[in-house]
Every structure is written in structure tokens, then in C-alpha cells.
Short mmCIF file of C-alpha atoms in Angstrom, two decimals:
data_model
loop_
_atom_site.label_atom_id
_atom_site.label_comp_id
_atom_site.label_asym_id
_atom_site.label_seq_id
_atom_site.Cartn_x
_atom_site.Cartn_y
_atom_site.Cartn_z
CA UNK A 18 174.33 199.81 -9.37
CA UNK A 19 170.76 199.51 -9.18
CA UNK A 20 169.56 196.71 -6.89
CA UNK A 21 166.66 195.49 -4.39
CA UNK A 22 167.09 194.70 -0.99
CA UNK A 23 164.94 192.98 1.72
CA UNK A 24 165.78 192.76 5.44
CA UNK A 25 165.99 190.69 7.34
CA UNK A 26 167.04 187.55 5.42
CA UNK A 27 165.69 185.48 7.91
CA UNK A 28 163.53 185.86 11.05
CA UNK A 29 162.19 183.39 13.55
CA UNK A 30 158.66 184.60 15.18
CA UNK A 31 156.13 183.78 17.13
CA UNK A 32 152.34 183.13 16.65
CA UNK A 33 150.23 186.05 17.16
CA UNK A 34 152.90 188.59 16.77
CA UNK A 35 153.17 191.15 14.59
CA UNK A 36 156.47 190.69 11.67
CA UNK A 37 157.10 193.31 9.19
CA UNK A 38 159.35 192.61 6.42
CA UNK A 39 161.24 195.26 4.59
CA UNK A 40 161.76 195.35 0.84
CA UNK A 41 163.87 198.57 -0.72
CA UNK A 42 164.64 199.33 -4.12
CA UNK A 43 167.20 201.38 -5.75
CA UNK A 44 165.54 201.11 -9.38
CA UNK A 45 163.08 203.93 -8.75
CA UNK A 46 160.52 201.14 -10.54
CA UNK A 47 156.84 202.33 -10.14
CA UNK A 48 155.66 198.59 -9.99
CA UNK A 49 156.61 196.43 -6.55
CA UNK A 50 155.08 193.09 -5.85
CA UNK A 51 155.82 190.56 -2.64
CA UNK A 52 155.56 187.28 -3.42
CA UNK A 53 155.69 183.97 -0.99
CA UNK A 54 157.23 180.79 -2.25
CA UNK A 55 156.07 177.00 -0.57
CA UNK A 56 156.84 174.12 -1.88
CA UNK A 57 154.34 172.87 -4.53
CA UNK A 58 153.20 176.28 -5.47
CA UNK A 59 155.62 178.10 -7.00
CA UNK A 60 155.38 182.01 -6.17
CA UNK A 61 152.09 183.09 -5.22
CA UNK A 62 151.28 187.02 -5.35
CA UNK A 63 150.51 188.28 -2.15
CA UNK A 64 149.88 192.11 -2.52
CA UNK A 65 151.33 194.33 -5.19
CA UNK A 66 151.54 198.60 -6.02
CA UNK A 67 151.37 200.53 -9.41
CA UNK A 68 152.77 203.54 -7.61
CA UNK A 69 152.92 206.07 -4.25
CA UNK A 70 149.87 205.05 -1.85
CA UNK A 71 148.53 202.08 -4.44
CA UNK A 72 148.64 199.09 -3.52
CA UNK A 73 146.11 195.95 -4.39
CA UNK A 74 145.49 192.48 -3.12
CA UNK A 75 146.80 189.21 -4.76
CA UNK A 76 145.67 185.71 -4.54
CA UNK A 77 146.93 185.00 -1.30
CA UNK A 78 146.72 188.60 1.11
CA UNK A 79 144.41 187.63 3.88
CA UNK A 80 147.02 188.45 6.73
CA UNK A 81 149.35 190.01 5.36
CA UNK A 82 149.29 194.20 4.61
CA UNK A 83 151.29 196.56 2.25
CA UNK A 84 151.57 200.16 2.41
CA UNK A 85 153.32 202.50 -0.18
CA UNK A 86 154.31 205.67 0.83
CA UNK A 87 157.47 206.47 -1.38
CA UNK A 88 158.48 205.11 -4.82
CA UNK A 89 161.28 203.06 -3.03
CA UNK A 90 159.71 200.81 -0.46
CA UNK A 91 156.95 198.33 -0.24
CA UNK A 92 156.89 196.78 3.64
CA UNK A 93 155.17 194.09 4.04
CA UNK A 94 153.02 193.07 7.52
CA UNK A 95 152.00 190.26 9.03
CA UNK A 96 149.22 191.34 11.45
CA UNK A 97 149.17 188.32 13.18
CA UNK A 98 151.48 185.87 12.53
CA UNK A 99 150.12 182.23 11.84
CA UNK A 100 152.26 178.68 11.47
CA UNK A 101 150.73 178.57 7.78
CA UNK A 102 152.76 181.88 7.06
CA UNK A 103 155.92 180.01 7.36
CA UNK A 104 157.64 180.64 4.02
CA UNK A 105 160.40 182.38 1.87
CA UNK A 106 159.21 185.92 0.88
CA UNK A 107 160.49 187.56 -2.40
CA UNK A 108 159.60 191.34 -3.20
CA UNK A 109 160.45 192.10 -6.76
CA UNK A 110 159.75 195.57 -8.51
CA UNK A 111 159.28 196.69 -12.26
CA UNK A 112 159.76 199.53 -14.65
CA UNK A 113 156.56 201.25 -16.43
CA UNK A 114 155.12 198.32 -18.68
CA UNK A 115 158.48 197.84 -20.32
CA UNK A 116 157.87 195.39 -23.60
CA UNK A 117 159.91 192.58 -21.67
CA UNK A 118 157.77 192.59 -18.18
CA UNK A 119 160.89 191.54 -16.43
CA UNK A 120 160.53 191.83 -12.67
CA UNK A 121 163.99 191.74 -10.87
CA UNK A 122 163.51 189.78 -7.65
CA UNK A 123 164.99 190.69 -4.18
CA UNK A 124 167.34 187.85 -1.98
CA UNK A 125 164.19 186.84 -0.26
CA UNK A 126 163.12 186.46 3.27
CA UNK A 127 162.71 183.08 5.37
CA UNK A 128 159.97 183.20 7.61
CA UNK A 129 159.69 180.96 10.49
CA UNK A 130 156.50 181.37 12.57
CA UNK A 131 156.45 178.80 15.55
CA UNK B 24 139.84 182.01 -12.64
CA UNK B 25 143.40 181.06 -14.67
CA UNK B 26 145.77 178.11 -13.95
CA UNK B 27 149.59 177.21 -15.32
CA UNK B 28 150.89 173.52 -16.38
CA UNK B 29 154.07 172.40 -16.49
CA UNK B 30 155.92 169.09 -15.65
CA UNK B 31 157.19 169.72 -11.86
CA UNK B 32 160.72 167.50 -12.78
CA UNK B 33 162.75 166.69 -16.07
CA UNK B 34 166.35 165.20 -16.26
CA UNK B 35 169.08 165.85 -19.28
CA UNK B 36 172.49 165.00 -19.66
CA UNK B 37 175.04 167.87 -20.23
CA UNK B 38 175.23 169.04 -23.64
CA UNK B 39 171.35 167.71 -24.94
CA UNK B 40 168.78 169.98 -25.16
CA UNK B 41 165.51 170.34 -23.83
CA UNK B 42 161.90 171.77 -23.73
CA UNK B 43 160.19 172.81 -20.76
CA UNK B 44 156.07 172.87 -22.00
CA UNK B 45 153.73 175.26 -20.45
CA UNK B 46 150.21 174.86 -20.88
CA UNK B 47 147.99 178.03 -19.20
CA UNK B 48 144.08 179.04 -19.10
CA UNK B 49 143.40 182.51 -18.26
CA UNK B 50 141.01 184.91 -18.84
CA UNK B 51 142.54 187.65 -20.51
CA UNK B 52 146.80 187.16 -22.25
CA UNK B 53 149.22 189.42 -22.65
CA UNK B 54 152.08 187.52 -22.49
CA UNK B 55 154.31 184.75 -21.24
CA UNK B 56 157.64 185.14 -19.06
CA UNK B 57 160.02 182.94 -18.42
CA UNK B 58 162.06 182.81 -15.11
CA UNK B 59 164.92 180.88 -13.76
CA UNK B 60 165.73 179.69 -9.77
CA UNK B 61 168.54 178.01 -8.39
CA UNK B 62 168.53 176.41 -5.07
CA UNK B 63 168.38 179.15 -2.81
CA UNK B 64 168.77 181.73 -4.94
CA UNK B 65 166.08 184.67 -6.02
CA UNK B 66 164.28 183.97 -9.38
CA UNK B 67 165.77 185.78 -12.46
CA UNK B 68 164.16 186.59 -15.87
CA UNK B 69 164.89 184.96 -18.80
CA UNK B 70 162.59 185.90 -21.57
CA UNK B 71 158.75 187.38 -22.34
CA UNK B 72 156.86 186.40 -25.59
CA UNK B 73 153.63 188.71 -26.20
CA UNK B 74 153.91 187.45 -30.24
CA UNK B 75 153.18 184.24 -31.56
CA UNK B 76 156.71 182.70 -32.74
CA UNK B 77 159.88 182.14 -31.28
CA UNK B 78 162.30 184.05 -29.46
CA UNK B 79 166.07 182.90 -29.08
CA UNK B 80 168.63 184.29 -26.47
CA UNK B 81 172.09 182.74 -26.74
CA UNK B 82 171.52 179.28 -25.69
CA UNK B 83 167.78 179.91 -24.41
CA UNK B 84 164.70 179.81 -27.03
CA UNK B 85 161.34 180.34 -25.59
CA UNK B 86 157.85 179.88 -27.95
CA UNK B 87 154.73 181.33 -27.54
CA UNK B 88 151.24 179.78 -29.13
CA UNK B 89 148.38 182.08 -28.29
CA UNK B 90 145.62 180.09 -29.98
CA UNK B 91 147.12 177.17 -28.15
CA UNK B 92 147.44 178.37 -24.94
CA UNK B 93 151.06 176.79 -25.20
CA UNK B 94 154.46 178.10 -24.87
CA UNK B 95 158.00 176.39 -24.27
CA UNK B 96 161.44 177.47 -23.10
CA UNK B 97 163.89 175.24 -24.62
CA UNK B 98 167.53 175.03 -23.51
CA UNK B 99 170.55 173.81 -25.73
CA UNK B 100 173.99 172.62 -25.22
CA UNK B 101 173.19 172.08 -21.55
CA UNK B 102 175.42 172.77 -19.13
CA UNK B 103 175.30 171.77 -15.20
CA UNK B 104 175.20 175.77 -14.53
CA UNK B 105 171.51 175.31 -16.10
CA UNK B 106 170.14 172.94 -13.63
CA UNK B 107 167.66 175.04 -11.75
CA UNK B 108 164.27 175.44 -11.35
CA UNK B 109 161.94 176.89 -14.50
CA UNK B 110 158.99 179.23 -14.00
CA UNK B 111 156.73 180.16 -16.44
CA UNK B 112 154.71 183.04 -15.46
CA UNK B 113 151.38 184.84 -17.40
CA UNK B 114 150.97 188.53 -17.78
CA UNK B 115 147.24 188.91 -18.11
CA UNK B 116 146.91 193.18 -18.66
CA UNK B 117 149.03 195.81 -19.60
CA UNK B 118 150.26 195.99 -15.62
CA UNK B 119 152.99 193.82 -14.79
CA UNK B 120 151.59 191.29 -12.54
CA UNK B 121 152.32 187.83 -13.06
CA UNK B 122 150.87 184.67 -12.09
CA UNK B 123 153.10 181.69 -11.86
CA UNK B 124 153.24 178.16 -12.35
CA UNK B 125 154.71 175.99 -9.75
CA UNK B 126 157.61 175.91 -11.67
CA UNK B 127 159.85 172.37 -13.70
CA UNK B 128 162.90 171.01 -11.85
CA UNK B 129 165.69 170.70 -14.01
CA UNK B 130 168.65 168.25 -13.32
CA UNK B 131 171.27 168.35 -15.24
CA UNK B 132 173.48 165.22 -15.41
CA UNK B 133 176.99 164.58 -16.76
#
């Protein structure tokens, strides 16, 4: 069965260091899309990619980098990691502008920056 | 810019129904989603309404209102299964990004 994955599920980091979070799907979806969750804001886009090497900013990407080099994966860095990245991380992906727009959603990543 | 209203917390006992309201300015509308999160969980799709009208799933309904700016996702014959947290989300081009609300916590009581 089709399915996304991200790894790892959680991680405990340091300030100033460099995390990157992996997100792999199995859906061969053009459309991926990481997300961070706090509480009080729901899911706030972070970065998101129509396709192989595109990839565009969200509301909240200062600090955080995507790169797309094959249909399946969309990692996600943290140049440098700050306490106000603490979070849970979802990646989701999508099929070509299917009538329902329904993203399917990864397990998530919890993010501990100390 | 665009922004998303809904109530952050609403209690029902099992078996009632009930509406979740979701008020949204935006700039551009192509549709409204619908998404469910339990406690710990990832958030799943429930339903998408890019038509004014109503759109029923089993025990899920959701309602769009374009000239309002209004939609709803209303839940019968509750269950405890259903408690959960409710996002609705706005499509605003034909790409599929979403923005989100911050979502309606729903307890569901016996």
C-alpha cells in the first residue's frame, strides 16, 4: 500500500545545530508540503513543491529549507536550530489537483530544540 | 492577507449532533477542506466543498457558502470515536496548498 513516511519520529537537538528531517512518499504525488503544528495555531505551512527541483516558501520558512530532487522525497532543514522551532512536524503530499484536494499527512515529527 | 475562524472547543453528548462553523477571509477561494486529528495522531481528510451546497458522507455533512465566506462540518449520531480535533482548511488556487485554521476541539461525552 501506498503510504508516507517521516523519520525520525522524534529527535532531541541542540541550538545552533543543523536537524534535517526526512519525509518519503510511496504515492508518487507531484505535490509535498511540511507543515509545523504549536499549540494555538493549528498547522502552519512551512515550505511546499509542485514537482522535481520546485519548491516555494510558506508563511512560516525563515529557517527552515526544502530541496526536491526526486518525485518521492521532500527533506526538510533546519539551518540553525532555534528554541522557537520546537514543534511537531507533519509532511503531507498530494495528487495533481484532484477535485477533492485531499492531502494525506505523514506520522509527524517531534522536535525538541534545547 | 487571509485568516480562518472557528470556535477552538465544543462539547456533545454521544449520539447528538453537531456543527463546527468556519468563518474565512481570503483573497482569492477555491475551496474548503475539512480535516480530522486525534490526540497524537496525523490529521486525516474528511471532505472538500468547491460548490455552494452541502455535501454528506455517512455520518459527516460539510456546507459551503461562498458569498458568505461560511462553511460548516456537521457530525451526527456522535460517537466517542469522533472526539478529535476539527480543521478547516482554504484552498485559495488551483494548487493544493492549504491554509488552516487553528482547528475546534471536540469532546465527546457519554
Amino acid at each position: 500500500d501506498a503510504e508516507i513516511t517521516q523519520s525520525p519520529r522524534h529527535k532531541i537537538t541542540e541550538t545552533g545545530r543543523q536537524v534535517t528531517l526526512a519525509c518519503h512518499q510511496t504515492w508518487n504525488h507531484n505535490n509535498m508540503f511540511w507543515y509545523r503544528q504549536d499549540l494555538g495555531h493549528g498547522l502552519r505551512l512551512i515550505h511546499y513543491s509542485y514537482g522535481v527541483q520546485d519548491t516555494n516558501k510558506g508563511e512560516v520558512s525563515d529557517g527552515y529549507s526544502v530541496s526536491r530532487s526526486n518525485t518521492e522525497d521532500l527533506p526538510l532543514t533546519l539551518e540553525s536550530a532555534a528554541s522557537s522551532q520546537t514543534s511537531v512536524y507533519f509532511c503531507a503530499s498530494s495528487g495533481l489537483s484532484s477535485s477533492y484536494n485531499e492531502q494525506f499527512f505523514g506520522p509527524g515529527t517531534r522536535l525538541t530544540v534545547l | 492577507g487571509q485568516s480562518l475562524e472557528q470556535p477552538s472547543e465544543v462539547t456533545a453528548v454521544e449520539g447528538a449532533i453537531v456543527q463546527i462553523n468556519c468563518t474565512y477571509q481570503t483573497s482569492g477561494f477555491y475551496g474548503l477542506s475539512w480535516y480530522q486529528q486525534h490526540d497524537g495522531g496525523a490529521p486525516t481528510f474528511l471532505s472538500y466543498n468547491a460548490l455552494d451546497g452541502l455535501e454528506e458522507t455517512g455520518r459527516f455533512s460539510s456546507f459551503l457558502s461562498r458569498s458568505d465566506s461560511y462553511g460548516y462540518l456537521l457530525l451526527q449520531e456522535l460517537q466517542m470515536k469522533d472526539s478529535a480535533s476539527y480543521f478547516c482548511a482554504v484552498r485559495k488556487s488551483s494548487g493544493d496548498k492549504l491554509t488552516f485554521g487553528t482547528g475546534t476541539r471536540l469532546a465527546v461525552r457519554p
